[in-house]
Amino acid sequence: MDRAHHQWSQVRDTAPAHELGAALAALRGRVPGWREGALDHVRRQLGQLQTQA
């Protein structure tokens, strides 16, 4: 999960990043991973992607 999160953060194209981010957030809710606050990070990034779209 943590590796998927890292790879997602490298996606620079807004549309795919937003689509993948929504799926990542759903997965993070089920599999939090090692990093505390990872789900919050995904949600913040998704919010930023929405303002860029």
CSV table of N, CA and C in Angstrom, one decimal, residues 8-9 11-22 41-53:
chain,number,residue,atom,x,y,z
A,8,TRP,N,1.7,6.9,-6.7
A,8,TRP,CA,0.6,7.8,-7.0
A,8,TRP,C,1.0,9.2,-6.9
A,9,SER,N,1.8,9.5,-5.9
A,9,SER,CA,2.3,10.9,-5.7
A,9,SER,C,3.2,11.4,-6.8
A,11,VAL,N,2.5,10.8,-10.1
A,11,VAL,CA,1.7,11.1,-11.3
A,11,VAL,C,1.4,12.6,-11.4
A,12,ARG,N,1.8,13.1,-12.5
A,12,ARG,CA,1.7,14.6,-12.7
A,12,ARG,C,0.5,15.0,-13.5
A,13,ASP,N,-0.1,14.1,-14.2
A,13,ASP,CA,-1.3,14.4,-15.0
A,13,ASP,C,-2.5,14.5,-14.1
A,14,THR,N,-3.2,15.6,-14.0
A,14,THR,CA,-4.2,15.8,-13.0
A,14,THR,C,-5.4,14.8,-13.1
A,15,ALA,N,-5.9,14.5,-14.3
A,15,ALA,CA,-7.1,13.7,-14.4
A,15,ALA,C,-6.8,12.2,-13.9
A,16,PRO,N,-5.7,11.6,-14.4
A,16,PRO,CA,-5.4,10.2,-13.9
A,16,PRO,C,-5.1,10.3,-12.4
A,17,ALA,N,-4.4,11.3,-12.0
A,17,ALA,CA,-4.0,11.4,-10.5
A,17,ALA,C,-5.3,11.4,-9.7
A,18,HIS,N,-6.3,12.2,-10.1
A,18,HIS,CA,-7.5,12.3,-9.4
A,18,HIS,C,-8.3,11.0,-9.3
A,19,GLU,N,-8.4,10.4,-10.5
A,19,GLU,CA,-9.1,9.1,-10.6
A,19,GLU,C,-8.4,8.0,-9.7
A,20,LEU,N,-7.1,7.9,-9.8
A,20,LEU,CA,-6.3,6.9,-9.0
A,20,LEU,C,-6.4,7.3,-7.6
A,21,GLY,N,-6.3,8.6,-7.3
A,21,GLY,CA,-6.3,9.0,-5.9
A,21,GLY,C,-7.6,8.6,-5.1
A,22,ALA,N,-8.7,8.7,-5.8
A,22,ALA,CA,-10.0,8.3,-5.2
A,22,ALA,C,-10.0,6.8,-4.9
A,41,HIS,N,-3.2,12.5,4.1
A,41,HIS,CA,-2.4,13.0,3.0
A,41,HIS,C,-3.0,12.8,1.7
A,42,VAL,N,-3.6,11.6,1.4
A,42,VAL,CA,-4.2,11.4,0.2
A,42,VAL,C,-5.4,12.3,0.0
A,43,ARG,N,-6.2,12.5,1.1
A,43,ARG,CA,-7.3,13.4,1.0
A,43,ARG,C,-6.9,14.8,0.7
A,44,ARG,N,-5.8,15.3,1.3
A,44,ARG,CA,-5.4,16.7,1.1
A,44,ARG,C,-4.9,16.8,-0.4
A,45,GLN,N,-4.2,15.8,-0.9
A,45,GLN,CA,-3.7,15.9,-2.2
A,45,GLN,C,-4.9,15.9,-3.2
A,46,LEU,N,-5.9,15.1,-2.9
A,46,LEU,CA,-7.1,15.1,-3.8
A,46,LEU,C,-7.8,16.4,-3.8
A,47,GLY,N,-7.8,17.1,-2.6
A,47,GLY,CA,-8.4,18.4,-2.6
A,47,GLY,C,-7.6,19.4,-3.4
A,48,GLN,N,-6.3,19.3,-3.4
A,48,GLN,CA,-5.5,20.1,-4.3
A,48,GLN,C,-5.7,19.8,-5.7
A,49,LEU,N,-5.8,18.6,-6.1
A,49,LEU,CA,-6.1,18.2,-7.5
A,49,LEU,C,-7.4,18.8,-8.0
A,50,GLN,N,-8.4,18.9,-7.1
A,50,GLN,CA,-9.7,19.4,-7.5
A,50,GLN,C,-9.6,20.9,-7.8
A,51,THR,N,-8.8,21.6,-7.1
A,51,THR,CA,-8.6,23.0,-7.3
A,51,THR,C,-7.8,23.3,-8.6
A,52,GLN,N,-7.0,22.3,-9.0
A,52,GLN,CA,-6.2,22.5,-10.2
A,52,GLN,C,-7.0,22.1,-11.5
A,53,ALA,N,-8.0,21.4,-11.3
A,53,ALA,CA,-8.8,20.9,-12.5
A,53,ALA,C,-9.7,22.0,-13.1
